[in-house]
Tab-separated table of C-alpha atoms in Angstrom:
chain	number	residue	atom	x	y	z
A	1	MET	CA	17.845	3.383	-9.885
A	2	PRO	CA	14.489	2.786	-11.619
A	3	GLU	CA	14.687	0.827	-14.826
A	4	ARG	CA	12.215	2.972	-16.791
A	5	SER	CA	10.320	6.252	-16.654
A	6	PRO	CA	6.582	5.440	-16.608
A	7	ARG	CA	3.962	7.596	-18.283
A	8	PRO	CA	1.413	9.316	-15.995
A	9	ASP	CA	-1.369	6.898	-16.983
A	10	ASP	CA	0.764	3.794	-16.462
A	11	ALA	CA	-0.474	3.186	-12.910
A	12	ARG	CA	-4.159	2.788	-13.751
A	13	ARG	CA	-3.332	0.734	-16.827
A	14	ALA	CA	-1.112	-1.536	-14.711
A	15	PHE	CA	-3.854	-2.009	-12.090
A	16	GLU	CA	-6.379	-2.805	-14.805
A	17	SER	CA	-4.078	-5.223	-16.630
A	18	ALA	CA	-3.579	-7.140	-13.383
A	19	GLY	CA	-7.342	-7.442	-12.858
A	20	ALA	CA	-7.079	-5.594	-9.538
A	21	PHE	CA	-10.342	-3.654	-9.863
A	22	LEU	CA	-13.373	-5.724	-8.856
A	23	ARG	CA	-17.037	-4.789	-9.218
A	24	GLY	CA	-19.850	-6.243	-7.159
A	25	HIS	CA	-21.620	-5.625	-3.859
A	26	PHE	CA	-19.178	-5.596	-0.959
A	27	VAL	CA	-19.441	-5.005	2.781
A	28	TYR	CA	-16.370	-3.059	3.889
A	29	THR	CA	-14.824	-3.482	7.335
A	30	SER	CA	-16.371	-0.131	8.285
A	31	GLY	CA	-19.791	-1.749	7.823
A	32	ARG	CA	-20.576	0.430	4.812
A	33	HIS	CA	-21.449	-1.050	1.430
A	34	GLY	CA	-19.919	-0.334	-1.962
A	35	ALA	CA	-19.645	-1.578	-5.529
A	36	ASP	CA	-15.865	-1.315	-5.909
A	37	TYR	CA	-12.936	-3.210	-4.453
A	38	LEU	CA	-9.192	-3.148	-5.051
A	39	GLU	CA	-7.624	-6.621	-4.804
A	40	LYS	CA	-3.999	-5.726	-4.160
A	41	PHE	CA	-2.752	-9.301	-4.421
A	42	ARG	CA	-3.654	-9.379	-8.120
A	43	ILE	CA	-0.892	-6.792	-8.447
A	44	LEU	CA	1.616	-8.369	-6.085
A	45	GLU	CA	1.324	-11.806	-7.700
A	46	ASP	CA	2.466	-10.344	-11.027
A	47	PRO	CA	6.226	-9.569	-10.990
A	48	ARG	CA	5.984	-7.440	-14.133
A	49	VAL	CA	3.248	-5.184	-12.763
A	50	THR	CA	4.853	-4.996	-9.322
A	51	SER	CA	8.185	-4.011	-10.877
A	52	GLU	CA	6.530	-1.323	-12.989
A	53	LEU	CA	4.703	0.265	-10.052
A	54	ALA	CA	7.737	-0.048	-7.776
A	55	GLY	CA	9.656	1.822	-10.458
A	56	MET	CA	7.295	4.777	-10.108
A	57	ILE	CA	8.003	4.925	-6.382
A	58	ALA	CA	11.744	4.512	-6.888
A	59	GLU	CA	11.766	7.272	-9.496
A	60	ARG	CA	9.869	9.630	-7.192
A	61	PHE	CA	12.118	9.106	-4.172
A	62	GLY	CA	15.487	8.375	-5.764
A	63	PRO	CA	16.521	12.063	-5.649
A	64	LEU	CA	16.008	12.022	-1.851
A	65	ARG	CA	18.800	9.425	-1.576
A	66	PRO	CA	17.183	6.797	0.670
A	67	GLU	CA	19.681	4.387	2.189
A	68	LEU	CA	17.133	1.733	3.163
A	69	VAL	CA	13.583	0.751	2.194
A	70	ALA	CA	11.189	-0.528	4.881
A	71	GLY	CA	7.823	-2.206	4.364
A	72	PRO	CA	5.256	-3.607	6.807
A	73	THR	CA	3.921	-7.139	6.490
A	74	THR	CA	2.365	-8.513	4.374
A	75	GLY	CA	2.165	-6.718	1.050
A	76	GLY	CA	4.781	-4.179	2.052
A	77	ILE	CA	7.427	-6.908	2.051
A	78	ILE	CA	7.175	-7.570	-1.677
A	79	LEU	CA	7.050	-3.890	-2.522
A	80	ALA	CA	9.968	-2.997	-0.227
A	81	TYR	CA	12.142	-5.652	-1.842
A	82	GLU	CA	11.420	-4.477	-5.381
A	83	VAL	CA	11.759	-0.750	-4.658
A	84	ALA	CA	15.034	-1.426	-2.823
A	85	ARG	CA	16.286	-3.535	-5.733
A	86	GLN	CA	15.624	-0.739	-8.182
A	87	LEU	CA	17.232	1.849	-5.899
A	88	ARG	CA	20.146	-0.531	-5.226
A	89	VAL	CA	19.839	-0.337	-1.449
A	90	ASP	CA	18.842	-2.863	1.213
A	91	ALA	CA	15.326	-3.597	2.457
A	92	VAL	CA	13.970	-4.395	5.914
A	93	TYR	CA	10.583	-5.792	6.859
A	94	VAL	CA	8.528	-4.587	9.805
A	95	GLU	CA	6.269	-7.165	11.457
A	96	ARG	CA	3.401	-7.027	13.926
A	97	GLY	CA	4.506	-7.183	17.538
A	98	GLU	CA	3.025	-9.631	20.020
A	99	ARG	CA	1.757	-6.687	22.065
A	100	GLY	CA	0.679	-4.563	19.140
A	101	GLY	CA	2.574	-2.081	17.038
A	102	ARG	CA	5.403	-3.048	14.703
A	103	VAL	CA	8.817	-4.532	15.414
A	104	LEU	CA	12.002	-5.551	13.631
A	105	ARG	CA	12.716	-9.279	13.747
A	106	ARG	CA	14.912	-11.852	11.968
A	107	GLY	CA	18.084	-9.909	12.637
A	108	PHE	CA	16.987	-6.766	10.797
A	109	GLU	CA	18.621	-3.587	12.061
A	110	ILE	CA	18.374	0.087	11.169
A	111	PRO	CA	21.579	1.959	12.035
A	112	PRO	CA	20.875	5.298	13.752
A	113	GLY	CA	20.595	8.145	11.280
A	114	THR	CA	19.809	5.904	8.295
A	115	ARG	CA	17.610	7.577	5.667
A	116	VAL	CA	14.603	5.258	5.310
A	117	LEU	CA	11.934	5.171	2.617
A	118	VAL	CA	8.719	3.527	3.863
A	119	VAL	CA	6.561	1.701	1.319
A	120	ASP	CA	3.258	-0.158	1.584
A	121	ASP	CA	0.652	-1.607	-0.726
A	122	VAL	CA	-2.612	0.198	0.057
A	123	VAL	CA	-3.362	3.015	2.504
A	124	THR	CA	-6.861	2.769	3.946
A	125	THR	CA	-6.637	4.213	7.460
A	126	GLY	CA	-2.890	4.843	7.633
A	127	GLY	CA	-2.520	2.763	10.794
A	128	SER	CA	0.217	0.461	9.527
A	129	LEU	CA	2.233	3.436	8.288
A	130	VAL	CA	2.025	5.131	11.688
A	131	GLU	CA	3.188	1.946	13.411
A	132	THR	CA	5.965	1.381	10.889
A	133	ARG	CA	7.261	4.912	11.324
A	134	ALA	CA	7.233	4.506	15.104
A	135	CYS	CA	9.293	1.320	14.810
A	136	ILE	CA	11.830	3.020	12.542
A	137	ALA	CA	12.088	6.039	14.842
A	138	GLU	CA	12.649	3.786	17.855
A	139	ALA	CA	15.529	2.134	15.996
A	140	GLY	CA	17.024	5.546	15.225
A	141	GLY	CA	16.160	5.687	11.524
A	142	VAL	CA	14.986	8.832	9.751
A	143	VAL	CA	11.931	8.470	7.495
A	144	ILE	CA	12.473	10.606	4.388
A	145	GLY	CA	9.318	9.651	2.483
A	146	ILE	CA	6.374	7.282	2.079
A	147	GLY	CA	5.380	5.559	-1.147
A	148	VAL	CA	2.336	3.332	-1.705
A	149	LEU	CA	0.681	1.512	-4.571
A	150	ALA	CA	-2.753	2.979	-3.863
A	151	ASP	CA	-4.195	5.637	-1.582
A	152	ARG	CA	-7.757	4.678	-0.633
A	153	THR	CA	-8.240	7.886	1.375
A	154	ALA	CA	-8.903	9.842	-1.838
A	155	GLY	CA	-5.879	12.036	-1.189
A	156	ARG	CA	-6.705	12.744	2.454
A	157	THR	CA	-3.549	11.082	3.787
A	158	VAL	CA	-1.666	13.692	5.831
A	159	THR	CA	2.011	13.241	6.642
A	160	ASP	CA	4.962	15.452	7.510
A	161	VAL	CA	7.224	13.775	4.944
A	162	PRO	CA	6.893	13.523	1.145
A	163	PHE	CA	4.068	11.129	0.219
A	164	PHE	CA	3.476	9.490	-3.153
A	165	ALA	CA	0.771	7.092	-4.321
A	166	CYS	CA	0.893	5.415	-7.722
A	167	LEU	CA	-2.890	5.720	-7.779
A	168	THR	CA	-5.402	7.658	-5.663
A	169	LEU	CA	-8.853	6.099	-5.350
A	170	ASP	CA	-12.209	7.273	-4.050
A	171	PHE	CA	-14.702	4.407	-3.959
A	172	PRO	CA	-18.237	5.582	-3.058
A	173	SER	CA	-19.719	3.788	-0.042
A	174	PHE	CA	-23.114	3.784	1.625
A	175	PRO	CA	-24.643	2.910	5.005
A	176	PRO	CA	-26.528	-0.401	4.733
A	177	GLU	CA	-29.911	1.259	5.189
A	178	ALA	CA	-29.268	3.594	2.240
A	179	CYS	CA	-27.376	1.225	-0.042
A	180	PRO	CA	-28.650	1.366	-3.646
A	181	LEU	CA	-27.144	-2.067	-4.288
A	182	CYS	CA	-29.264	-3.565	-1.516
A	183	ALA	CA	-32.302	-1.711	-2.853
A	184	ALA	CA	-31.658	-3.217	-6.280
A	185	GLY	CA	-31.482	-6.713	-4.783
A	186	ILE	CA	-27.847	-7.279	-5.782
A	187	PRO	CA	-26.435	-10.056	-3.564
A	188	LEU	CA	-23.415	-9.452	-1.357
A	189	ALA	CA	-20.113	-10.749	-2.677
A	190	SER	CA	-16.479	-10.973	-1.627
A	191	PRO	CA	-13.286	-11.016	-3.696
A	192	ARG	CA	-12.858	-14.755	-3.292
A	193	GLY	CA	-16.406	-15.762	-2.450
A	194	SER	CA	-15.545	-16.121	1.240
A	195	GLY	CA	-18.312	-13.834	2.448
A	196	LYS	CA	-15.798	-11.897	4.548
A	197	LYS	CA	-15.864	-8.145	4.849
A	198	VAL	CA	-13.286	-6.256	2.834
A	199	PRO	CA	-11.320	-3.125	3.804
A	200	ALA	CA	-13.220	0.136	3.464
């Protein structure tokens, strides 16, 4: 079970302490521009912060008695392990298939009827969660809930099972032709100075 009961404001404080919130001028993968970015790996590289946030998810879903925790690659692996550790159940990792979708590899199995909690780092479009659920259903597992570190859909994620996000975010974004950052002459940036687009 979870090792502590976090306060309601613990999630934002944990994100901030990890340096996960970045400010600048970013081009999201949607092509829109924005001044905010969440760098999830600043969280996942810090075992203390990851454990704290995983504890929030474990506390939320513990009463539903999950028997297994599943997470999609890449960030979902770390989170699935830690949530499973705190719930004292096993974890499985769901990888990208060669022909799309998600698959179980490396000898992972989900016995039919197993109650599975799905976890992931950040929800942006929900695509990886849909694929992960399909993989679990094909194996015969029963998804009893979904827990994530951050919901980037501003609470618009719709699912037929209980859903919990440690933090819900709504970063304003703009079309390039109406971007106030461009109008102000602020140069484009990226989290690591690579010039790559970042998830919208």
